[in-house]
Structure formats: structure tokens, C-alpha cells
XYZ file of C-alpha atoms in Angstrom:
757
model
C 6.260 -56.235 74.344
C 5.818 -58.655 77.221
C 2.801 -60.214 75.459
C 4.913 -60.788 72.345
C 7.631 -62.514 74.370
C 5.028 -64.631 76.164
C 3.460 -65.578 72.841
C 6.812 -66.693 71.438
C 7.655 -68.671 74.559
C 4.287 -70.448 74.497
C 4.648 -71.237 70.781
C 8.094 -72.746 71.346
C 6.748 -74.869 74.196
C 3.799 -76.173 72.163
C 5.924 -76.928 69.098
C 8.404 -78.881 71.232
C 5.742 -81.238 72.581
C 6.038 -84.664 70.963
C 2.763 -86.159 69.798
C 1.600 -89.216 71.621
C 0.818 -92.158 69.331
C -2.814 -91.985 68.292
C -5.209 -94.513 66.881
C -4.409 -93.734 63.262
C -0.743 -94.513 63.826
C -1.228 -97.851 65.536
C 1.773 -100.098 66.151
C 4.512 -97.528 65.657
C 7.274 -97.360 68.178
C 7.045 -93.856 69.523
C 5.841 -90.277 69.297
C 8.535 -89.235 66.837
C 6.828 -91.322 64.182
C 3.771 -89.060 64.035
C 5.107 -86.556 61.506
C 6.849 -89.192 59.404
C 3.455 -90.821 58.828
C 1.341 -87.693 58.518
C -0.167 -87.219 55.054
C -0.849 -83.641 53.993
C -4.558 -82.938 53.678
C -6.674 -80.623 51.587
C -10.061 -79.213 52.485
C -13.063 -78.780 50.207
C -14.890 -75.497 50.689
C -18.622 -75.902 51.213
C -20.718 -74.200 48.556
C -18.319 -73.891 45.643
C -16.393 -77.157 46.277
C -13.028 -75.452 45.709
C -9.901 -77.074 47.104
C -8.299 -75.330 50.087
C -4.728 -76.349 50.888
C -4.582 -77.017 54.620
C -0.866 -76.192 54.562
C -1.759 -72.593 53.627
C -3.501 -71.930 56.957
C -1.161 -69.451 58.615
C -2.455 -67.009 61.237
C 0.567 -64.740 60.770
C -0.030 -64.063 57.062
C -3.808 -64.312 56.757
C -5.951 -64.495 59.906
C -8.840 -66.897 59.384
C -12.051 -68.189 60.911
C -12.786 -71.661 59.733
C -14.960 -74.644 60.573
C -13.405 -77.991 59.587
C -16.071 -80.681 59.214
C -15.626 -84.376 58.555
C -16.997 -87.841 59.150
C -15.728 -90.013 62.034
C -12.206 -91.257 61.370
C -11.547 -88.721 58.604
C -8.587 -87.348 60.548
C -9.852 -84.138 62.172
C -8.029 -84.722 65.457
C -4.882 -85.853 63.644
C -4.964 -82.681 61.553
C -5.393 -80.531 64.667
C -2.337 -82.136 66.302
C -0.272 -81.619 63.156
C -1.526 -78.050 62.696
C -0.868 -77.186 66.323
C 2.732 -78.376 66.238
C 3.723 -77.064 62.801
C 2.121 -73.601 63.060
C 3.434 -73.050 66.582
C 6.896 -73.938 65.268
C 6.904 -71.409 62.420
C 9.224 -68.401 62.521
C 6.248 -66.156 63.296
C 5.855 -68.127 66.571
C 2.093 -67.825 66.966
C 0.957 -70.463 69.463
C -2.005 -72.688 68.612
C -4.086 -73.295 71.730
C -6.518 -76.204 71.573
C -9.695 -76.280 73.672
C -11.885 -79.394 73.768
C -15.494 -78.229 73.516
C -16.903 -81.148 75.477
C -14.420 -80.674 78.308
C -15.147 -76.942 78.519
C -18.936 -77.376 78.570
C -18.876 -80.235 81.080
C -16.369 -78.873 83.583
C -15.718 -75.158 83.029
C -19.011 -73.765 81.721
C -19.175 -71.119 84.456
C -15.889 -69.629 83.224
C -15.293 -67.527 80.110
C -13.448 -69.059 77.173
C -10.502 -66.748 77.812
C -10.306 -67.711 81.485
C -10.533 -71.411 80.623
C -7.824 -71.059 77.957
C -5.470 -69.363 80.413
C -6.013 -72.048 83.057
C -5.507 -74.806 80.462
C -2.236 -73.273 79.256
C -0.911 -72.853 82.783
C -1.854 -76.428 83.710
C -0.738 -78.141 80.507
C 2.501 -76.281 79.796
C 3.534 -75.023 83.250
C 3.693 -71.473 81.925
C 2.308 -68.658 84.040
C 0.231 -66.449 81.749
C -2.117 -63.862 83.173
C -5.565 -63.237 81.748
C -4.448 -59.728 80.773
C -1.443 -61.074 78.843
C -3.602 -63.589 77.020
C -6.183 -60.937 76.123
C -3.389 -58.789 74.685
C -2.202 -61.767 72.625
C -5.744 -62.185 71.299
C -6.045 -58.479 70.448
C -2.741 -58.555 68.554
C -3.540 -61.806 66.734
C -0.611 -63.430 68.536
C -2.509 -66.638 69.311
C -4.663 -69.039 67.291
C -7.561 -70.781 69.048
C -8.802 -74.242 68.087
C -12.186 -75.403 69.380
C -12.089 -79.147 68.878
C -15.237 -81.270 68.707
C -18.149 -78.839 68.569
C -20.374 -81.812 67.665
C -19.533 -83.451 70.991
C -21.772 -80.921 72.729
C -24.919 -82.959 72.244
C -27.294 -80.773 74.271
C -28.697 -78.365 71.691
C -29.188 -75.442 74.084
C -25.606 -75.679 75.365
C -24.272 -76.011 71.844
C -26.149 -72.888 70.746
C -24.686 -71.025 73.721
C -21.198 -72.318 72.868
C -21.591 -71.027 69.320
C -22.695 -67.674 70.695
C -19.620 -67.537 72.936
C -17.259 -68.401 70.078
C -18.802 -65.798 67.772
C -18.718 -63.194 70.534
C -15.017 -63.907 71.073
C -14.367 -63.574 67.340
C -16.102 -60.197 67.323
C -14.116 -59.036 70.334
C -10.735 -60.128 68.882
C -11.060 -59.609 65.101
C -7.447 -60.420 64.124
C -7.273 -63.648 66.124
C -7.454 -66.792 63.969
C -10.048 -69.344 65.082
C -10.478 -72.941 63.930
C -13.473 -75.095 64.911
C -13.789 -78.836 64.219
C -17.016 -80.807 64.054
C -18.452 -83.994 62.671
C -20.343 -83.379 59.469
C -23.482 -85.256 60.456
C -25.831 -83.091 62.492
C -23.697 -79.943 62.187
C -26.414 -78.145 60.214
C -28.746 -78.271 63.229
C -26.650 -75.649 65.028
C -24.020 -74.163 62.700
C -21.703 -71.214 63.097
C -22.653 -68.165 61.042
C -21.585 -68.403 57.387
C -20.776 -64.701 57.144
C -18.288 -65.055 60.007
C -16.801 -68.508 59.371
C -15.618 -70.287 56.251
C -16.832 -73.872 56.184
C -14.581 -76.577 54.768
C -14.859 -80.341 54.606
C -12.101 -82.802 55.436
C -12.924 -85.720 53.182
C -11.496 -89.194 53.381
C -8.181 -89.953 51.674
C -8.156 -89.760 47.914
C -6.260 -92.329 45.836
C -2.997 -90.385 45.996
C -3.179 -89.924 49.772
C -4.147 -93.568 50.208
C -1.083 -94.652 48.212
C 1.166 -92.262 50.132
C -0.044 -93.485 53.516
C 0.407 -97.139 52.541
C 3.909 -96.443 51.242
C 4.874 -94.614 54.426
C 3.258 -97.131 56.778
C 4.733 -100.305 55.308
C 8.034 -98.564 54.619
C 8.243 -97.503 58.247
C 7.674 -101.111 59.310
C 10.343 -102.420 56.929
C 7.737 -104.217 54.803
C 7.742 -102.257 51.564
C 7.297 -105.604 49.818
C 3.655 -105.646 51.003
C 2.637 -102.279 49.539
C 1.464 -103.404 46.102
C -0.323 -106.520 47.326
C -2.089 -104.575 50.095
C -3.304 -101.932 47.646
C -4.696 -104.696 45.439
C -6.189 -106.842 48.208
C -7.814 -103.941 50.060
C -10.095 -103.398 47.057
C -12.421 -105.840 48.830
C -13.007 -103.209 51.517
C -12.550 -100.126 49.345
C -15.163 -98.107 51.246
C -13.210 -98.616 54.482
C -9.679 -98.141 53.234
C -10.044 -94.431 52.420
C -11.008 -93.671 56.023
C -7.685 -92.815 57.729
C -8.679 -94.547 60.965
C -9.671 -97.796 59.303
C -6.762 -97.690 56.857
C -4.207 -97.680 59.661
C -5.879 -100.718 61.217
C -6.108 -102.520 57.876
C -2.383 -101.944 57.346
C -1.659 -103.477 60.748
C -3.900 -106.474 60.016
C -2.282 -107.039 56.649
C 1.206 -106.899 58.062
C 0.256 -109.477 60.665
C -1.770 -111.915 58.548
C -0.744 -111.207 54.949
C -4.424 -110.948 53.990
C -7.655 -109.150 54.889
C -11.000 -110.557 56.032
C -13.648 -110.800 53.331
C -16.680 -109.443 55.199
C -17.252 -106.230 57.117
C -17.948 -107.876 60.462
C -14.714 -109.825 60.329
C -12.802 -106.673 59.405
C -14.212 -104.827 62.413
C -13.703 -107.866 64.641
C -10.037 -108.137 63.671
C -9.519 -104.374 64.016
C -11.185 -104.337 67.431
C -9.119 -107.337 68.460
C -5.972 -105.551 67.346
C -6.880 -102.461 69.334
C -8.357 -104.175 72.337
C -6.030 -107.104 72.982
C -2.856 -106.804 70.991
C -1.810 -103.172 71.001
C -0.374 -103.307 74.498
C 1.246 -106.715 74.054
C 2.984 -105.482 70.887
C 4.214 -102.484 72.850
C 5.135 -104.593 75.944
C 2.986 -102.423 78.191
C 2.171 -103.876 81.602
C -1.461 -103.651 82.654
C -2.390 -102.391 86.087
C -4.883 -105.283 86.126
C -5.279 -108.355 83.960
C -7.650 -108.125 81.006
C -10.333 -110.633 81.923
C -11.276 -113.385 79.523
C -14.796 -111.988 79.423
C -13.630 -108.517 78.312
C -15.125 -108.735 74.827
C -18.557 -109.583 76.189
C -18.299 -106.728 78.677
C -17.560 -104.387 75.803
C -20.664 -105.731 74.069
C -22.720 -105.044 77.206
C -21.506 -101.458 77.303
C -22.092 -100.939 73.580
C -25.606 -102.362 73.727
C -26.420 -100.078 76.644
C -24.994 -96.980 74.964
C -26.532 -97.765 71.573
C -30.041 -98.274 72.964
C -30.020 -95.538 75.612
C -29.849 -91.934 74.457
C -29.164 -90.748 78.012
C -25.630 -92.181 77.997
C -24.622 -91.537 74.381
C -23.104 -88.253 75.488
C -20.882 -90.104 77.933
C -20.990 -92.695 80.704
C -20.140 -91.796 84.265
C -17.488 -94.102 85.742
C -19.708 -95.098 88.661
C -22.529 -96.045 86.279
C -20.137 -98.022 84.123
C -18.735 -100.008 87.044
C -22.242 -100.737 88.316
C -23.501 -102.056 84.958
C -20.423 -104.231 84.438
C -20.562 -105.613 87.976
C -24.226 -106.569 87.521
C -23.329 -108.375 84.301
C -20.559 -110.348 86.013
C -22.883 -111.307 88.856
C -25.872 -112.238 86.669
C -24.085 -113.960 83.794
C -20.831 -115.257 85.260
C -21.715 -116.076 88.862
C -19.327 -113.598 90.495
C -19.944 -112.533 94.067
C -20.501 -108.810 94.525
C -17.017 -108.027 95.881
C -15.170 -109.801 93.039
C -17.560 -108.376 90.458
C -16.985 -104.793 91.562
C -13.212 -105.343 91.769
C -13.001 -106.776 88.238
C -15.395 -104.184 86.848
C -13.187 -101.423 88.247
C -10.106 -103.169 86.842
C -11.700 -103.304 83.415
C -12.677 -99.618 83.545
C -9.156 -98.711 84.651
C -7.752 -100.658 81.738
C -9.998 -98.701 79.355
C -8.971 -95.398 80.942
C -5.303 -96.178 80.362
C -5.700 -97.507 76.813
C -7.767 -94.980 74.859
C -8.359 -97.117 71.770
C -11.939 -98.420 72.067
C -13.571 -96.995 75.169
C -11.823 -93.946 76.537
C -12.002 -91.511 79.408
C -12.395 -87.970 78.121
C -12.644 -85.899 81.302
C -14.672 -85.542 84.473
C -18.134 -84.247 85.268
C -19.153 -81.693 87.888
C -19.091 -84.403 90.573
C -15.508 -85.336 89.764
C -16.543 -88.614 88.125
C -14.553 -89.677 85.071
C -16.637 -89.870 81.905
C -16.217 -92.557 79.217
C -17.266 -92.943 75.612
C -16.382 -95.012 72.567
C -13.532 -93.458 70.618
C -15.198 -94.227 67.309
C -18.805 -94.992 66.474
C -17.647 -97.812 64.200
C -16.691 -99.917 67.189
C -19.739 -98.934 69.217
C -21.875 -100.253 66.357
C -19.793 -103.403 65.955
C -20.019 -104.415 69.621
C -23.706 -103.442 69.827
C -24.493 -105.617 66.787
C -22.579 -108.535 68.302
C -24.531 -108.181 71.532
C -27.894 -108.037 69.779
C -27.130 -111.007 67.513
C -25.903 -113.090 70.438
C -29.043 -112.377 72.455
C -31.622 -112.544 69.651
C -34.317 -115.116 70.337
C -35.281 -115.472 66.670
C -34.407 -114.326 63.182
C -37.555 -112.169 63.240
C -35.936 -110.066 65.968
C -32.865 -109.595 63.788
C -35.004 -108.677 60.768
C -37.005 -106.147 62.767
C -33.864 -104.552 64.176
C -32.196 -104.369 60.755
C -35.226 -102.654 59.255
C -35.624 -100.349 62.244
C -31.984 -99.247 62.170
C -32.076 -98.711 58.407
C -35.265 -96.622 58.652
C -33.714 -94.435 61.366
C -30.347 -93.995 59.694
C -29.801 -95.361 56.164
C -26.062 -94.594 56.459
C -25.504 -96.840 59.493
C -23.451 -100.008 58.976
C -25.350 -101.793 61.753
C -27.651 -103.694 59.318
C -24.666 -105.390 57.646
C -23.020 -106.065 60.994
C -26.227 -107.560 62.395
C -26.815 -110.032 59.577
C -23.149 -111.035 59.484
C -22.995 -111.424 63.268
C -26.173 -113.535 63.240
C -24.701 -115.629 60.433
C -21.573 -116.116 62.548
C -23.483 -117.132 65.680
C -26.215 -119.221 63.935
C -25.546 -121.786 61.234
C -27.401 -120.585 58.129
C -28.658 -117.543 60.014
C -27.582 -114.977 57.433
C -29.429 -116.423 54.416
C -32.539 -117.049 56.549
C -32.633 -113.408 57.649
C -31.945 -112.195 54.123
C -34.778 -114.290 52.685
C -37.230 -112.847 55.188
C -36.125 -109.268 54.498
C -36.380 -109.904 50.755
C -40.001 -110.988 51.225
C -40.745 -107.796 53.150
C -40.195 -105.634 50.030
C -37.162 -103.923 51.537
C -35.458 -101.145 49.610
C -32.946 -102.156 46.967
C -30.009 -100.477 48.642
C -30.609 -102.423 51.851
C -30.804 -105.728 49.967
C -27.565 -104.994 48.124
C -25.753 -104.088 51.324
C -26.971 -107.175 53.163
C -26.139 -109.655 50.395
C -22.544 -108.476 50.089
C -21.168 -109.975 53.290
C -22.895 -113.350 53.586
C -22.840 -116.533 51.565
C -26.102 -117.649 49.988
C -27.383 -120.016 47.329
C -27.431 -118.853 43.721
C -31.208 -119.383 43.776
C -31.708 -116.927 46.661
C -29.305 -114.456 45.082
C -31.196 -114.726 41.782
C -34.463 -113.917 43.557
C -32.818 -110.852 45.080
C -31.470 -109.701 41.716
C -34.905 -110.119 40.138
C -36.461 -107.982 42.863
C -33.782 -105.294 42.597
C -33.904 -105.123 38.807
C -37.694 -105.031 38.797
C -37.528 -102.009 41.116
C -35.143 -100.245 38.747
C -37.345 -100.942 35.736
C -40.471 -99.757 37.545
C -38.746 -96.563 38.709
C -35.867 -95.891 36.268
C -34.760 -92.678 37.993
C -34.700 -94.205 41.463
C -31.234 -95.781 41.301
C -28.624 -93.714 43.119
C -24.887 -93.516 42.561
C -24.334 -95.234 45.909
C -26.715 -98.056 44.993
C -24.974 -98.541 41.656
C -21.496 -98.623 43.208
C -22.602 -101.136 45.843
C -23.818 -103.313 42.966
C -20.448 -103.025 41.232
C -18.726 -103.878 44.527
C -20.556 -107.154 45.188
C -18.442 -110.194 45.969
C -16.975 -112.207 43.131
C -19.701 -114.874 43.061
C -22.498 -112.299 43.090
C -20.882 -110.224 40.322
C -20.423 -113.255 38.096
C -24.048 -114.289 38.593
C -25.274 -110.769 37.856
C -23.343 -110.707 34.594
C -24.623 -114.148 33.561
C -28.260 -113.404 34.260
C -28.552 -109.841 32.971
C -25.557 -108.492 31.051
C -24.071 -111.365 29.054
C -25.259 -111.719 25.460
C -26.507 -115.216 26.312
C -29.156 -113.632 28.564
C -30.919 -112.513 25.377
C -32.166 -109.193 23.949
C -35.065 -109.181 26.427
C -32.535 -107.941 28.990
C -31.740 -104.794 26.967
C -33.819 -102.552 29.237
C -31.758 -103.755 32.204
C -28.527 -103.370 30.251
C -29.498 -99.795 29.393
C -29.837 -98.962 33.104
C -26.411 -100.439 33.819
C -24.840 -98.630 30.869
C -26.336 -95.336 32.053
C -24.809 -95.859 35.495
C -21.442 -96.921 34.099
C -21.356 -94.027 31.640
C -22.070 -91.585 34.479
C -19.280 -93.127 36.532
C -16.830 -92.917 33.625
C -17.711 -89.316 32.802
C -17.487 -88.333 36.477
C -13.835 -89.404 36.423
C -14.244 -91.663 39.483
C -14.177 -95.047 37.789
C -10.660 -96.252 38.568
C -11.354 -98.816 41.258
C -14.003 -100.533 39.114
C -12.240 -100.371 35.779
C -10.265 -103.611 35.804
C -13.288 -105.876 36.287
C -16.174 -103.931 34.791
C -14.760 -101.915 31.857
C -14.426 -104.921 29.487
C -17.913 -106.124 30.431
C -19.675 -102.816 29.807
C -17.683 -102.180 26.641
C -18.870 -105.553 25.344
C -22.473 -104.759 26.328
C -22.319 -101.395 24.533
C -20.873 -102.907 21.347
C -23.536 -105.606 21.352
C -26.446 -103.207 21.838
C -25.260 -100.676 19.260
C -24.568 -103.395 16.676
C -28.119 -104.718 17.157
C -29.592 -101.233 16.810
C -30.933 -101.231 20.367
C -32.080 -97.812 21.521
C -29.873 -95.927 23.972
C -31.898 -92.933 25.116
C -29.644 -91.665 27.900
C -27.485 -88.710 26.848
C -24.899 -89.891 29.361
C -24.709 -93.307 27.713
C -24.486 -91.713 24.267
C -21.555 -89.516 25.369
C -19.683 -92.558 26.628
C -20.471 -94.924 23.743
C -19.285 -92.318 21.241
C -15.953 -92.203 23.101
C -15.708 -95.934 22.299
C -16.134 -95.173 18.612
C -19.751 -96.387 18.556
C -22.501 -94.439 16.808
C -25.832 -94.980 18.612
C -28.979 -95.379 16.540
C -30.960 -92.240 15.617
C -29.226 -89.880 18.009
C -29.266 -86.088 17.736
C -27.555 -83.548 19.974
C -28.924 -80.457 21.645
C -25.309 -79.358 21.522
C -24.786 -78.437 25.159
C -25.513 -82.035 26.240
C -22.133 -83.002 24.800
C -20.597 -80.451 27.209
C -22.505 -81.543 30.328
C -25.209 -84.116 30.933
C -27.301 -85.447 33.801
C -26.547 -88.898 35.196
C -27.119 -90.856 38.392
C -23.957 -89.027 39.515
C -25.831 -85.744 39.001
C -24.259 -83.507 36.354
C -21.098 -84.892 34.731
C -18.773 -83.414 32.088
C -19.649 -84.623 28.614
C -17.643 -85.784 25.644
C -16.798 -82.249 24.517
C -15.339 -81.240 27.866
C -13.162 -84.322 28.273
C -11.799 -83.774 24.747
C -11.065 -80.114 25.535
C -9.282 -81.051 28.756
C -7.220 -83.770 27.073
C -6.158 -81.529 24.192
C -5.673 -78.090 25.770
C -5.197 -79.017 29.429
C -3.018 -82.125 29.083
C -1.421 -81.483 25.679
C -2.610 -84.830 24.282
C -3.122 -85.578 20.608
C -6.553 -85.185 19.040
C -8.765 -88.289 19.267
C -8.280 -90.860 16.525
C -12.000 -91.544 16.553
C -14.096 -90.312 13.591
C -17.344 -90.861 15.486
C -16.122 -88.665 18.345
C -14.902 -85.946 15.972
C -18.231 -85.935 14.101
C -20.163 -85.721 17.376
C -18.140 -82.736 18.604
C -18.576 -80.954 15.292
C -22.333 -81.570 15.381
C -22.584 -80.331 18.971
C -20.597 -77.228 18.006
C -22.969 -76.515 15.097
C -26.005 -76.774 17.381
C -24.471 -74.374 19.904
C -23.470 -71.893 17.198
C -27.019 -72.109 15.804
C -28.441 -70.975 19.142
C -28.930 -73.978 21.419
C -28.706 -72.615 24.983
C -27.411 -74.528 27.996
C -29.602 -74.666 31.151
C -28.182 -72.614 34.033
C -28.488 -75.370 36.705
C -26.299 -77.612 34.537
C -23.651 -74.904 34.315
C -23.636 -74.294 38.056
C -23.086 -77.988 38.775
C -20.506 -78.379 36.001
C -18.458 -75.486 37.348
C -18.319 -77.097 40.803
C -17.267 -80.441 39.331
C -14.476 -78.930 37.225
C -13.074 -77.036 40.196
C -13.327 -80.111 42.399
C -11.422 -82.107 39.774
C -8.600 -79.535 39.769
C -9.176 -78.459 36.171
C -7.649 -75.016 36.758
C -4.294 -76.586 37.715
C -3.701 -78.353 34.402
C -1.173 -77.114 31.856
C -3.614 -75.212 29.568
C -1.819 -74.085 26.450
C -1.649 -74.732 22.723
C -0.065 -78.118 21.974
C 2.841 -78.123 19.555
C 0.635 -79.718 16.897
C -2.189 -77.201 17.412
C -4.302 -76.189 14.390
C -3.292 -79.185 12.299
C -6.963 -80.145 12.336
C -10.127 -78.027 12.234
C -11.205 -79.666 15.494
C -8.585 -77.629 17.384
C -10.332 -74.393 16.440
C -13.688 -75.826 17.531
C -12.311 -76.929 20.902
C -10.792 -73.498 21.498
C -14.121 -71.849 20.687
C -15.996 -74.211 22.970
C -13.784 -73.661 26.015
C -14.310 -69.900 25.665
C -18.018 -70.504 25.110
C -18.193 -72.396 28.382
C -16.463 -69.587 30.314
C -18.779 -67.022 28.734
C -21.855 -69.113 29.530
C -20.837 -69.542 33.178
C -20.254 -65.794 33.421
C -23.698 -65.098 31.981
C -25.112 -67.540 34.548
C -23.608 -65.253 37.215
C -20.943 -67.737 38.298
C -17.423 -66.789 39.392
C -15.215 -67.635 36.409
C -11.974 -66.131 37.705
C -10.253 -69.556 38.088
C -11.066 -70.376 34.453
C -10.023 -66.947 33.178
C -6.668 -67.385 34.937
C -6.052 -70.724 33.261
C -6.685 -69.252 29.793
C -3.270 -67.967 28.767
C -3.161 -65.262 26.069
C -1.992 -67.936 23.617
C -5.405 -69.566 24.046
C -7.707 -66.606 24.611
C -6.045 -64.165 22.238
C -5.692 -61.546 24.956
C -7.368 -60.407 28.154
C -10.485 -62.561 28.475
C -11.493 -60.695 31.639
C -11.730 -57.475 29.623
C -14.139 -59.168 27.207
C -16.331 -60.205 30.152
C -16.307 -56.637 31.508
C -17.326 -55.331 28.075
C -20.198 -57.830 27.954
C -21.423 -56.641 31.369
C -21.419 -53.063 30.100
C -23.306 -53.946 26.912
C -26.107 -55.734 28.823
C -26.429 -52.942 31.380
C -24.807 -54.628 34.368
C -21.824 -52.253 34.641
C -20.747 -48.776 33.600
C -18.649 -48.310 30.496
C -15.131 -49.554 31.257
C -11.964 -47.497 30.935
C -10.578 -47.085 27.421
C -7.701 -49.420 28.207
C -10.130 -52.200 29.142
C -12.296 -51.485 26.104
C -9.275 -51.742 23.790
C -8.244 -55.029 25.398
C -11.779 -56.370 24.987
C -11.873 -55.441 21.312
C -8.505 -57.111 20.721
C -9.925 -60.363 22.098
C -13.165 -59.996 20.145
C -11.322 -59.462 16.859
C -9.850 -62.938 17.198
C -13.188 -64.567 17.989
C -15.780 -66.026 15.609
C -18.879 -63.931 14.973
C -21.124 -65.869 17.372
C -18.833 -65.283 20.353
C -18.321 -61.630 19.319
C -22.085 -61.221 19.341
C -22.185 -62.512 22.900
C -19.447 -60.113 24.032
C -21.382 -57.261 22.401
C -24.544 -58.246 24.279
C -26.427 -59.346 21.162
C -26.703 -63.006 22.096
C -27.460 -65.246 25.082
C -25.809 -68.614 25.679
C -27.836 -69.819 28.670
C -31.367 -70.920 29.428
C -32.758 -69.696 32.740
C -35.199 -71.717 34.840
C -38.123 -69.422 34.098
C -37.552 -69.891 30.354
C -37.902 -73.683 30.494
C -41.354 -74.808 29.432
């Protein structure tokens, strides 16, 4: 009983704590603004890609063990703060106790997790809890533990031991809920056991969350008039604006300047400036020491040291940091040793008190404070500035760009380097780009580098020729990321690309290039992720498709054919396999085909049938091929299922529209949606979400019973109960013969890997 009272008291204390302003809520006036800005998040479960509502995590109703993974700035720490406060404040009063993995490993490794948790609670909340009381709370499930930042344990042996300790604790206290957070990158090198922990991903904001955050942020600042223009203008940095960290900074920049920088380096520079210089002045916070005029260069020195030295990437000891900064002030600014050490200490103290760029995160075994960059984005920005400022020649920049890209193709350092060099050297950017172009660099690197610097149309044309030649030589080499970077090029580059390769004036000899672009665009459209590109590119690609089809140019890609038919265009000499109108392979992997999008529009969204004879004919032809025995490959089905669940298909309306059965196409669509569920079931996929969405008005009864009957007929299950058998036969009576045959085990709908020749 005492443990229950202690648990409730601790929960009340934790829920009453006001959040301190954090980096993603920059410029707001106080802690109370945290919840008013917080945007509800969903997780994506690893493996099946199903959506998990973060708001459903409740240790009192369903104890859980979960690993939340995400990229830097995705909002893991923000979620933990929100989760901790809201769950602790529920009527069930289960306290959420957060333990920082790095802090535990560095300073309390000789203690058990339970002992460390008790000491942390007593120190942080001034509540005296004994180890015995806390163990009782764990046994009863009256506490939820959060292990924040597993990835921050960079020593592999220690991390493996930490995982072992967490899993041992979970085994010892089976009804205690446990949440672990980690960066996505590198997690797979030392993961928690899948059979013990669910793994979910915290992705960046989607369009709806982005809109909600912008509305809340500008509304909170009394500048709702800027919402629409910011949403439009931030398209220029669309890959940054969905990251919650960067979005908050972009909002602050936009409010201050009424516009956004056009290149990545300038965006980071302005964001760093906002964090580093202006945050405190906006908040009227007095510094314990003046920020020296050379502070930005000192930050570059630190970043360059951290970026190039693996020994300090885990954290920099305060004494080391002061020593390095003092040496820099002596060597580069002529300080005497006493003044240099004084100002270096002042700078470090400033950083310790303002945890926005370089922050103190605890102490080591010697009692020395440890520092690290709060976000790798800014480490990379300052490191690139330092390297570009020091570079003796453009060859050094080229070598570093190529070296960084080879080590980590996802790093933004290459773009930052060329843009920083262009900023510090007149004409430096184009000179570096020309040299990298001559080195036969990969297409994706060229596209990334050309986006943020100005260059002559002649140099840009040479780059386009090289990129296009690579695509033609290796047609399957273009990735979705590469294609989207191409679509995202600056206005001058896009216009030149259209003139030289896509416009009709470029001549029919460009048709092979146009076909590659159409394949990419069709994949993007069918994936359902085209919205941010639609305004500029949709008219262009529609025009290209009309031109090529009217000239009888061959369009071999099934993805392109699916999309062009949706435009009412009938490609030359095309025949269906049948299933390729349901799902097809694109540069975006598997995407739903024409048939699926028509099914979803008609039965899921209650829309009218398409007024497009070409589309209707294509669906009817695909249906005939499937009825005649064309079987869909299993890998396609597996991928399609994941995509449909990720797109939230199961949450649509799903019913018969009021005008249902006024056209024969309705019957075909109804057959095909059941066909798809049956095929996924035969491919041994979980179809429960799709069975649930099929109301009796659509399925004609209990579709699950029909699946059970099929399993019995093919020898996978025992004969079902008579009630189930009757329900199955009721469904089958309403089905066409070909689907009845499948339910009776006399037909297969799928093609297994070992059957493909």
C-alpha cells in the first residue's frame, strides 16, 4: 500500500514539473508554452510499417516495451518530455522516470539501474524513496522507465552491456513498461532483442503535422498572417522543414526577416546565428561573461577538432576544451596566456549555460564537465566553415568533399563545403564543381552540389549531360532520392533542364531521356507523395506524356503506362499481365497501380467512377487477365501491403457508394479488392486490417470465414466449426466462380519466388 501511495506522489510531482523551453520551441516566452506547441506524433512500426498512435502508450492499460528510433532533430527528446508529463498526470498516476543512458554509463556504471533510478528521483524531485519501495513499484507495474539516448553510448562493449542490463531488468519486472530512445543510424549494430521489444520509428513531420506546427507557432507569436507565405516560401528548403528542430528555427527566421535564405549554408548560418547570438538577447538574459567577437571562429575550431578526431566525438572534457580554445586565442589572436585562459573559460561557461549549440551534458569520473554539440547539423556546419576558411586550394576542398561523400553519402557536409568555399572565395563554388565533374563523381553528388551555388549555364549543361548519360548507360541506377533532388533544383537549373531535355523543341532524340523522367514521375505520382512537386512539374510531365503518346513513342515502363492511362492516354502496343495494374515496380520500389487507386477512390472515398474510357478499358483488361489465371508475384504483394497500411488505407470509409452498380466497373472493382485480400492471405501475409475494413455490404458476409475455409481446403488448418463453414459458404455464394474456386482451394492467385523462371 505504501508503494502505491509513493507511486502516486511521485507521478503528481513529475506531472507538475513545467517543461523548460527546448530548442524546438525557440523564442517562446516560457515553459507553459511547451504543450501549446506540441504536435501529436505517430510512430511507424518496423517490419510491417503499421502506424502506432503515440497517444495510445499507457502503462496502466497495456504495459509495453518499446524502442523509439529516429534521426537527429526528429523530436525524440521532445516526445519523451511530453510523454513523461502527460502519462504521469493521468488518473492512473503511474510515474514516468527518465534515465539518460550516457549519464548513467559515464558516472554511475558501478551502480545497478534500480539504484541509479532511486538516487536520481531523490535528487531531482526531493522525494525520499527507498530501493525496496522502488522495486515494489517495478514489480507492480507502478512505474514506467524511459532510457533516453541509447545511441549516445558510443563504446560498443559498454552499449552491449547496457542492453544486457535493460533486458535483464525487463525480465525481472515483467509488468513494468519500458521505453528506450535511440538514433536510427547505427542502432542495428547493437539492437535490443526483437522478441522482447517492439521497434518503432519516429519519422519527421508529415504535411499535416508541418501545417499544424506552423499554425501554432505563428499563431502563438501573433503573426498568423505569415502562415501561408511561410508554407509556400519554405518549399525551397523542403527537406529541412519537416525536421522539427529545423522547422522551429526556420519559423523564427521567417518571422524576423520575412523570407528564408536560398542555400543550405545560409540557412544553417542564420539558424546558428539565431541560436548562438540572438536567443539570449531576445529573452533579455544577462551573460555571466561577454560573448567575445571571435566566438563564431572558436565554435569552428571546436567543430573541426570534434569532426576530425574520433576520440572526442563522444564528448569533450571541459579542461580539454578550455586548453584548445586558449591555444587558438594565443596563436591566432595574440592573447597572452592569462587572458586567453580567462576568455576560453568564459566562452565555455557561456556554452554550459545556453544549451543550444554546444552543451554540457554531465560530468566524467574525474568530476570534469563534458560537452558536445546538441545537434550534428551544427557540428557539420561549423566544421565545414572551418575547413573552407583554412583550405589552401580548391583541390583540398574537392578531396574533402569526395572523402566525406565516400564515408557517408547521407552527410550534408559536401554541400556545406562547396557553399562555404563559394562564400569565402570569389568564384570558388563553380571552380570546385567543375573539378568534381571532371572526376566522374556520382550523379547524386553532382546534383546535390549544383543546387546551392550559382554557375554558368554552360557548366550546368555539362553537368546535365554527364548525369543524363549515366542514367542512359545504367537505366536502373537512378534512385528515388536522386530523382527528387533533380526535381528540387533551383529555378534556373530546372528551367534549363526542361529546355534541354524535356521540351518538345529539344527534339525526338531526347525521348529516351524523357522516358526515364516519366518513369520517375509516374512512380512518384503512384506512390502518393507527389504534392510538393505538383505545382511546377505536373503540367510539364503531362505535356511530355501527351507529346510522346501522340507521336507513338514507346513507353515500356509499366509504371509509366499506369500513370499515362490515368491521363486518358493509350500507350502504343501495350498489354497487361493483369496484376501489374494492381501493383508495379518503380524507382520508388513497389507502388499501387491504376486498379488500386481506382478501387480506393470508389469504395474507400465514395467518389464517382472515372470519366475516362481508356482507364475503364484498362481495368477491364487487367481484370480479364487475372480471371484467366495471371498470378501476382509474392514479393510485390508483400511490399504493396506495407505501402497500403502506411498510407492509412484501412482508415478510409470503405462502403458501397450511393450510385454503386450503375456501371459494370463497380462489380469488377469489388471483385478485385477481394482478390487482393485473398492473394495477400495466400502469400501468408496478415490481412486482418483489410478484412476489418470490408463491411458485409462489400464482402457479402464474413470474409474471415472464407479465408478459414480456404486454409482448410489446402491443408493448412483443420475443418472449421459448422458455424464458420456456413458463413464461408454464404460469402462464396455471392462471389464469381473464379474467387469461389480460390476459396475452395482449386486455384492459386500468387506466384512464388521458386516458380519464377
